[in-house]
Amino acid sequence: MKKCTIGWFSKIITFLVFAVFFIPLTGICFYIAFFYPQVTQEERLLFLAGIPMFGGLVAFAIYRTFYLGLIWMEYDMEKVIFHYSRKEEYRFRWEEIPGSQIQVERAGGGYIFYIQENGRQRKIPLNRLSKGYRDFEKTMELTGVLHRIGVKTQEEFKRDAERVFEQYQKYRETYPNSVQPKPEGDCIVCPDCQGKGLLLKKLPLLKVDVGKVCKTCGGSGYVPQ
């Protein structure tokens, strides 16, 4: 089976945050709370509270990384296994996603899977920094998951753009001198765009018309009289 795991970039950034920030803060709090004499009682209590706060985060990160393990996914064309930890996994067939036990939504540059079981919810993120992300997303497309959650693929976006461009070309060929509908009030046709609202420029290599909004009329095709 193929795997999709947390990428090395995310691991390195997380490690640097703990190594540069949380671990030193834990050490500083411990030193000042027990060994630094020139602090008041209130300040000492403040640094004492910092020891479990920052140290707890460091301890949990070590426990999660080395004992439980990080989140990863295994999959093929029939099923996907979400490993929330080494001791906790969830198996689904692709046709079950989304369903009563699992939901998925688009989030920024990736996806978030929400798994419901035994009255608790597990959230499993997936983003472009994940190792194996492209192949996992392609499998989601081939198995129909993206279609079921209403996410368009790059190919669909490309087809839609080509369809709009073709419709625009046909409209330009049918109505080469078309103008914008005249708004209410006293106005005249814009002298720069001749009422089209766009300034067309032909690209020399592609030989297609590219339009940009006329600055004189703001795209309306008319200016005040």
PDB file of C-alpha atoms in Angstrom:
ATOM      1  CA  MET A   1       0.000   0.000   0.000  1.00  0.00           C
ATOM      2  CA  LYS A   2       1.057   3.584  -0.616  1.00  0.00           C
ATOM      3  CA  LYS A   3       1.709   6.026   2.213  1.00  0.00           C
ATOM      4  CA  CYS A   4       1.107   9.708   2.846  1.00  0.00           C
ATOM      5  CA  THR A   5       2.965  11.146   5.839  1.00  0.00           C
ATOM      6  CA  ILE A   6       3.908  14.473   7.388  1.00  0.00           C
ATOM      7  CA  GLY A   7       6.575  16.096   5.231  1.00  0.00           C
ATOM      8  CA  TRP A   8      10.156  16.732   6.322  1.00  0.00           C
ATOM      9  CA  PHE A   9       9.739  20.496   6.070  1.00  0.00           C
ATOM     10  CA  SER A  10       6.918  20.463   8.642  1.00  0.00           C
ATOM     11  CA  LYS A  11       8.925  18.157  10.903  1.00  0.00           C
ATOM     12  CA  ILE A  12      12.009  20.382  10.745  1.00  0.00           C
ATOM     13  CA  ILE A  13      10.032  23.568  11.447  1.00  0.00           C
ATOM     14  CA  THR A  14       8.272  21.950  14.414  1.00  0.00           C
ATOM     15  CA  PHE A  15      11.565  20.635  15.784  1.00  0.00           C
ATOM     16  CA  LEU A  16      13.178  24.078  15.488  1.00  0.00           C
ATOM     17  CA  VAL A  17      10.248  25.720  17.304  1.00  0.00           C
ATOM     18  CA  PHE A  18      10.663  23.358  20.246  1.00  0.00           C
ATOM     19  CA  ALA A  19      14.466  23.418  20.178  1.00  0.00           C
ATOM     20  CA  VAL A  20      14.741  27.210  19.966  1.00  0.00           C
ATOM     21  CA  PHE A  21      11.674  28.284  21.942  1.00  0.00           C
ATOM     22  CA  PHE A  22       9.946  25.807  24.283  1.00  0.00           C
ATOM     23  CA  ILE A  23      12.946  23.807  25.546  1.00  0.00           C
ATOM     24  CA  PRO A  24      15.028  26.933  26.393  1.00  0.00           C
ATOM     25  CA  LEU A  25      11.987  28.539  28.058  1.00  0.00           C
ATOM     26  CA  THR A  26      11.516  25.451  30.216  1.00  0.00           C
ATOM     27  CA  GLY A  27      15.163  25.579  31.272  1.00  0.00           C
ATOM     28  CA  ILE A  28      15.027  29.307  31.986  1.00  0.00           C
ATOM     29  CA  CYS A  29      11.901  28.952  34.121  1.00  0.00           C
ATOM     30  CA  PHE A  30      13.454  26.072  36.053  1.00  0.00           C
ATOM     31  CA  TYR A  31      16.718  27.932  36.674  1.00  0.00           C
ATOM     32  CA  ILE A  32      15.104  31.184  37.815  1.00  0.00           C
ATOM     33  CA  ALA A  33      12.495  29.414  39.977  1.00  0.00           C
ATOM     34  CA  PHE A  34      15.030  27.334  41.939  1.00  0.00           C
ATOM     35  CA  PHE A  35      18.523  28.773  41.547  1.00  0.00           C
ATOM     36  CA  TYR A  36      18.295  32.499  40.808  1.00  0.00           C
ATOM     37  CA  PRO A  37      18.287  34.362  44.142  1.00  0.00           C
ATOM     38  CA  GLN A  38      17.414  37.871  42.975  1.00  0.00           C
ATOM     39  CA  VAL A  39      13.717  37.357  42.300  1.00  0.00           C
ATOM     40  CA  THR A  40      10.668  38.203  44.369  1.00  0.00           C
ATOM     41  CA  GLN A  41       8.262  35.592  45.662  1.00  0.00           C
ATOM     42  CA  GLU A  42       5.639  36.602  43.073  1.00  0.00           C
ATOM     43  CA  GLU A  43       8.166  36.299  40.239  1.00  0.00           C
ATOM     44  CA  ARG A  44       9.311  32.925  41.535  1.00  0.00           C
ATOM     45  CA  LEU A  45       5.717  31.651  41.499  1.00  0.00           C
ATOM     46  CA  LEU A  46       5.336  32.938  37.937  1.00  0.00           C
ATOM     47  CA  PHE A  47       8.374  31.011  36.730  1.00  0.00           C
ATOM     48  CA  LEU A  48       7.249  27.958  38.676  1.00  0.00           C
ATOM     49  CA  ALA A  49       4.006  28.028  36.690  1.00  0.00           C
ATOM     50  CA  GLY A  50       6.045  28.259  33.491  1.00  0.00           C
ATOM     51  CA  ILE A  51       7.782  24.938  34.169  1.00  0.00           C
ATOM     52  CA  PRO A  52       4.692  22.679  33.716  1.00  0.00           C
ATOM     53  CA  MET A  53       3.297  24.938  30.991  1.00  0.00           C
ATOM     54  CA  PHE A  54       6.334  24.849  28.672  1.00  0.00           C
ATOM     55  CA  GLY A  55       7.704  21.560  29.958  1.00  0.00           C
ATOM     56  CA  GLY A  56       4.348  19.901  29.459  1.00  0.00           C
ATOM     57  CA  LEU A  57       4.379  20.851  25.795  1.00  0.00           C
ATOM     58  CA  VAL A  58       7.886  19.455  25.372  1.00  0.00           C
ATOM     59  CA  ALA A  59       6.960  16.227  27.198  1.00  0.00           C
ATOM     60  CA  PHE A  60       3.815  15.782  25.093  1.00  0.00           C
ATOM     61  CA  ALA A  61       5.774  16.367  21.854  1.00  0.00           C
ATOM     62  CA  ILE A  62       8.310  13.696  22.857  1.00  0.00           C
ATOM     63  CA  TYR A  63       5.536  11.298  23.901  1.00  0.00           C
ATOM     64  CA  ARG A  64       3.580  11.880  20.698  1.00  0.00           C
ATOM     65  CA  THR A  65       6.594  11.586  18.379  1.00  0.00           C
ATOM     66  CA  PHE A  66       8.479   8.637  19.860  1.00  0.00           C
ATOM     67  CA  TYR A  67       5.747   6.619  21.602  1.00  0.00           C
ATOM     68  CA  LEU A  68       2.439   7.201  19.817  1.00  0.00           C
ATOM     69  CA  GLY A  69       3.894   8.195  16.454  1.00  0.00           C
ATOM     70  CA  LEU A  70       2.789  10.912  14.066  1.00  0.00           C
ATOM     71  CA  ILE A  71      -0.301  10.839  11.869  1.00  0.00           C
ATOM     72  CA  TRP A  72      -0.005   9.014   8.552  1.00  0.00           C
ATOM     73  CA  MET A  73      -2.220   7.373   5.929  1.00  0.00           C
ATOM     74  CA  GLU A  74      -2.003   4.109   4.009  1.00  0.00           C
ATOM     75  CA  TYR A  75      -4.141   3.579   0.939  1.00  0.00           C
ATOM     76  CA  ASP A  76      -4.755   1.809  -2.335  1.00  0.00           C
ATOM     77  CA  MET A  77      -7.538   2.089  -4.906  1.00  0.00           C
ATOM     78  CA  GLU A  78     -10.028   0.272  -2.651  1.00  0.00           C
ATOM     79  CA  LYS A  79      -9.506   1.605   0.879  1.00  0.00           C
ATOM     80  CA  VAL A  80      -7.658   4.093   3.043  1.00  0.00           C
ATOM     81  CA  ILE A  81      -6.339   3.600   6.594  1.00  0.00           C
ATOM     82  CA  PHE A  82      -5.933   6.689   8.780  1.00  0.00           C
ATOM     83  CA  HIS A  83      -3.308   6.112  11.480  1.00  0.00           C
ATOM     84  CA  TYR A  84      -3.991   8.650  14.217  1.00  0.00           C
ATOM     85  CA  SER A  85      -1.253   6.943  16.240  1.00  0.00           C
ATOM     86  CA  ARG A  86       0.469   3.570  16.447  1.00  0.00           C
ATOM     87  CA  LYS A  87      -2.421   2.345  18.606  1.00  0.00           C
ATOM     88  CA  GLU A  88      -5.336   4.024  16.855  1.00  0.00           C
ATOM     89  CA  GLU A  89      -6.364   3.549  13.241  1.00  0.00           C
ATOM     90  CA  TYR A  90      -9.526   3.981  11.157  1.00  0.00           C
ATOM     91  CA  ARG A  91     -10.293   2.033   7.995  1.00  0.00           C
ATOM     92  CA  PHE A  92     -12.672   3.197   5.273  1.00  0.00           C
ATOM     93  CA  ARG A  93     -13.490   2.215   1.743  1.00  0.00           C
ATOM     94  CA  TRP A  94     -13.261   5.171  -0.611  1.00  0.00           C
ATOM     95  CA  GLU A  95     -16.958   4.988  -1.451  1.00  0.00           C
ATOM     96  CA  GLU A  96     -17.714   5.559   2.260  1.00  0.00           C
ATOM     97  CA  ILE A  97     -16.072   9.002   2.118  1.00  0.00           C
ATOM     98  CA  PRO A  98     -17.810  11.238   2.964  1.00  0.00           C
ATOM     99  CA  GLY A  99     -20.280   9.427   5.165  1.00  0.00           C
ATOM    100  CA  SER A 100     -21.810   9.223   8.622  1.00  0.00           C
ATOM    101  CA  GLN A 101     -18.470   8.416  10.264  1.00  0.00           C
ATOM    102  CA  ILE A 102     -16.121  10.527   8.191  1.00  0.00           C
ATOM    103  CA  GLN A 103     -16.335  13.948   6.601  1.00  0.00           C
ATOM    104  CA  VAL A 104     -13.770  15.823   4.552  1.00  0.00           C
ATOM    105  CA  GLU A 105     -13.519  19.470   3.579  1.00  0.00           C
ATOM    106  CA  ARG A 106     -11.183  21.629   1.568  1.00  0.00           C
ATOM    107  CA  ALA A 107      -8.934  23.711   3.838  1.00  0.00           C
ATOM    108  CA  GLY A 108      -6.493  26.149   2.279  1.00  0.00           C
ATOM    109  CA  GLY A 109      -3.979  24.169   0.277  1.00  0.00           C
ATOM    110  CA  GLY A 110      -5.136  20.783   1.518  1.00  0.00           C
ATOM    111  CA  TYR A 111      -7.908  18.824   3.204  1.00  0.00           C
ATOM    112  CA  ILE A 112      -9.109  18.005   6.713  1.00  0.00           C
ATOM    113  CA  PHE A 113     -10.722  14.654   7.529  1.00  0.00           C
ATOM    114  CA  TYR A 114     -13.124  14.523  10.488  1.00  0.00           C
ATOM    115  CA  ILE A 115     -13.632  11.035  11.901  1.00  0.00           C
ATOM    116  CA  GLN A 116     -16.422  10.339  14.401  1.00  0.00           C
ATOM    117  CA  GLU A 117     -16.227   7.286  16.624  1.00  0.00           C
ATOM    118  CA  ASN A 118     -17.350   6.434  20.178  1.00  0.00           C
ATOM    119  CA  GLY A 119     -18.503   9.978  20.814  1.00  0.00           C
ATOM    120  CA  ARG A 120     -15.182  11.593  19.946  1.00  0.00           C
ATOM    121  CA  GLN A 121     -13.870  13.345  16.891  1.00  0.00           C
ATOM    122  CA  ARG A 122     -10.442  12.914  15.352  1.00  0.00           C
ATOM    123  CA  LYS A 123      -9.172  15.607  13.005  1.00  0.00           C
ATOM    124  CA  ILE A 124      -6.589  14.534  10.452  1.00  0.00           C
ATOM    125  CA  PRO A 125      -5.083  17.298   8.289  1.00  0.00           C
ATOM    126  CA  LEU A 126      -3.484  16.842   4.896  1.00  0.00           C
ATOM    127  CA  ASN A 127      -1.646  19.588   3.021  1.00  0.00           C
ATOM    128  CA  ARG A 128       0.754  20.165   0.157  1.00  0.00           C
ATOM    129  CA  LEU A 129       3.748  19.791   2.478  1.00  0.00           C
ATOM    130  CA  SER A 130       2.767  16.187   3.229  1.00  0.00           C
ATOM    131  CA  LYS A 131       4.956  13.531   1.668  1.00  0.00           C
ATOM    132  CA  GLY A 132       2.944  11.772  -1.058  1.00  0.00           C
ATOM    133  CA  TYR A 133       0.261  14.485  -1.155  1.00  0.00           C
ATOM    134  CA  ARG A 134      -0.083  14.638  -4.967  1.00  0.00           C
ATOM    135  CA  ASP A 135      -0.601  10.922  -5.387  1.00  0.00           C
ATOM    136  CA  PHE A 136      -3.064  10.830  -2.476  1.00  0.00           C
ATOM    137  CA  GLU A 137      -5.077  13.705  -3.985  1.00  0.00           C
ATOM    138  CA  LYS A 138      -5.013  11.972  -7.373  1.00  0.00           C
ATOM    139  CA  THR A 139      -6.397   8.826  -5.759  1.00  0.00           C
ATOM    140  CA  MET A 140      -9.140  10.906  -4.140  1.00  0.00           C
ATOM    141  CA  GLU A 141     -10.004  12.199  -7.611  1.00  0.00           C
ATOM    142  CA  LEU A 142     -10.003   8.770  -9.260  1.00  0.00           C
ATOM    143  CA  THR A 143     -12.163   7.233  -6.528  1.00  0.00           C
ATOM    144  CA  GLY A 144     -14.718  10.060  -6.768  1.00  0.00           C
ATOM    145  CA  VAL A 145     -14.120  11.623  -3.326  1.00  0.00           C
ATOM    146  CA  LEU A 146     -13.341  15.067  -4.729  1.00  0.00           C
ATOM    147  CA  HIS A 147     -16.462  14.989  -6.881  1.00  0.00           C
ATOM    148  CA  ARG A 148     -18.648  13.979  -3.919  1.00  0.00           C
ATOM    149  CA  ILE A 149     -17.413  16.860  -1.745  1.00  0.00           C
ATOM    150  CA  GLY A 150     -17.747  19.381  -4.583  1.00  0.00           C
ATOM    151  CA  VAL A 151     -14.042  20.073  -5.170  1.00  0.00           C
ATOM    152  CA  LYS A 152     -12.973  20.752  -8.731  1.00  0.00           C
ATOM    153  CA  THR A 153      -9.746  19.284 -10.006  1.00  0.00           C
ATOM    154  CA  GLN A 154      -7.170  21.239 -11.980  1.00  0.00           C
ATOM    155  CA  GLU A 155      -8.364  19.558 -15.158  1.00  0.00           C
ATOM    156  CA  GLU A 156     -11.941  20.667 -14.455  1.00  0.00           C
ATOM    157  CA  PHE A 157     -10.806  24.234 -13.782  1.00  0.00           C
ATOM    158  CA  LYS A 158      -8.888  24.162 -17.062  1.00  0.00           C
ATOM    159  CA  ARG A 159     -11.898  22.844 -18.974  1.00  0.00           C
ATOM    160  CA  ASP A 160     -14.149  25.518 -17.438  1.00  0.00           C
ATOM    161  CA  ALA A 161     -11.676  28.255 -18.369  1.00  0.00           C
ATOM    162  CA  GLU A 162     -11.414  26.954 -21.928  1.00  0.00           C
ATOM    163  CA  ARG A 163     -15.212  26.793 -22.178  1.00  0.00           C
ATOM    164  CA  VAL A 164     -15.586  30.397 -20.997  1.00  0.00           C
ATOM    165  CA  PHE A 165     -12.890  31.527 -23.414  1.00  0.00           C
ATOM    166  CA  GLU A 166     -14.594  29.733 -26.301  1.00  0.00           C
ATOM    167  CA  GLN A 167     -17.920  31.375 -25.426  1.00  0.00           C
ATOM    168  CA  TYR A 168     -16.194  34.761 -25.303  1.00  0.00           C
ATOM    169  CA  GLN A 169     -14.576  34.165 -28.689  1.00  0.00           C
ATOM    170  CA  LYS A 170     -17.898  33.154 -30.230  1.00  0.00           C
ATOM    171  CA  TYR A 171     -19.571  36.235 -28.767  1.00  0.00           C
ATOM    172  CA  ARG A 172     -16.817  38.477 -30.150  1.00  0.00           C
ATOM    173  CA  GLU A 173     -17.165  36.876 -33.588  1.00  0.00           C
ATOM    174  CA  THR A 174     -20.965  37.227 -33.553  1.00  0.00           C
ATOM    175  CA  TYR A 175     -21.040  40.757 -32.135  1.00  0.00           C
ATOM    176  CA  PRO A 176     -17.727  42.371 -33.093  1.00  0.00           C
ATOM    177  CA  ASN A 177     -18.957  45.910 -32.359  1.00  0.00           C
ATOM    178  CA  SER A 178     -21.079  45.225 -29.298  1.00  0.00           C
ATOM    179  CA  VAL A 179     -21.305  47.824 -26.539  1.00  0.00           C
ATOM    180  CA  GLN A 180     -22.360  47.797 -22.908  1.00  0.00           C
ATOM    181  CA  PRO A 181     -26.041  48.531 -22.027  1.00  0.00           C
ATOM    182  CA  LYS A 182     -26.496  52.255 -21.534  1.00  0.00           C
ATOM    183  CA  PRO A 183     -26.934  53.199 -17.857  1.00  0.00           C
ATOM    184  CA  GLU A 184     -29.506  55.673 -16.603  1.00  0.00           C
ATOM    185  CA  GLY A 185     -28.735  59.372 -16.697  1.00  0.00           C
ATOM    186  CA  ASP A 186     -27.027  61.683 -19.161  1.00  0.00           C
ATOM    187  CA  CYS A 187     -23.955  59.947 -20.536  1.00  0.00           C
ATOM    188  CA  ILE A 188     -22.123  59.348 -23.785  1.00  0.00           C
ATOM    189  CA  VAL A 189     -20.189  56.436 -25.218  1.00  0.00           C
ATOM    190  CA  CYS A 190     -16.640  56.254 -23.828  1.00  0.00           C
ATOM    191  CA  PRO A 191     -14.271  57.614 -26.476  1.00  0.00           C
ATOM    192  CA  ASP A 192     -11.450  55.258 -25.485  1.00  0.00           C
ATOM    193  CA  CYS A 193     -13.202  51.878 -25.543  1.00  0.00           C
ATOM    194  CA  GLN A 194     -16.128  52.852 -27.806  1.00  0.00           C
ATOM    195  CA  GLY A 195     -18.674  51.552 -25.311  1.00  0.00           C
ATOM    196  CA  LYS A 196     -17.185  48.074 -24.948  1.00  0.00           C
ATOM    197  CA  GLY A 197     -15.804  48.583 -21.452  1.00  0.00           C
ATOM    198  CA  LEU A 198     -12.650  46.727 -22.419  1.00  0.00           C
ATOM    199  CA  LEU A 199      -9.456  47.664 -24.179  1.00  0.00           C
ATOM    200  CA  LEU A 200      -8.433  44.717 -26.342  1.00  0.00           C
ATOM    201  CA  LYS A 201      -4.844  43.958 -27.180  1.00  0.00           C
ATOM    202  CA  LYS A 202      -3.683  41.096 -29.394  1.00  0.00           C
ATOM    203  CA  LEU A 203      -0.811  39.034 -28.034  1.00  0.00           C
ATOM    204  CA  PRO A 204       1.805  38.720 -30.824  1.00  0.00           C
ATOM    205  CA  LEU A 205       2.788  35.094 -30.184  1.00  0.00           C
ATOM    206  CA  LEU A 206      -0.530  33.543 -29.190  1.00  0.00           C
ATOM    207  CA  LYS A 207      -2.556  35.733 -31.590  1.00  0.00           C
ATOM    208  CA  VAL A 208      -5.473  36.067 -29.186  1.00  0.00           C
ATOM    209  CA  ASP A 209      -7.242  39.154 -27.863  1.00  0.00           C
ATOM    210  CA  VAL A 210      -6.638  39.973 -24.228  1.00  0.00           C
ATOM    211  CA  GLY A 211      -8.866  42.605 -22.653  1.00  0.00           C
ATOM    212  CA  LYS A 212      -8.405  44.824 -19.646  1.00  0.00           C
ATOM    213  CA  VAL A 213     -10.953  47.119 -18.057  1.00  0.00           C
ATOM    214  CA  CYS A 214     -11.029  50.613 -19.535  1.00  0.00           C
ATOM    215  CA  LYS A 215      -9.767  53.081 -16.914  1.00  0.00           C
ATOM    216  CA  THR A 216     -11.643  56.000 -18.467  1.00  0.00           C
ATOM    217  CA  CYS A 217     -15.136  54.571 -17.913  1.00  0.00           C
ATOM    218  CA  GLY A 218     -14.302  51.904 -15.314  1.00  0.00           C
ATOM    219  CA  GLY A 219     -15.747  49.181 -17.505  1.00  0.00           C
ATOM    220  CA  SER A 220     -19.206  50.689 -17.908  1.00  0.00           C
ATOM    221  CA  GLY A 221     -18.635  51.748 -21.529  1.00  0.00           C
ATOM    222  CA  TYR A 222     -19.994  55.242 -20.869  1.00  0.00           C
ATOM    223  CA  VAL A 223     -18.814  58.501 -19.326  1.00  0.00           C
ATOM    224  CA  PRO A 224     -20.868  61.438 -17.983  1.00  0.00           C
ATOM    225  CA  GLN A 225     -21.987  63.891 -20.645  1.00  0.00           C
TER     226      GLN A 225
END
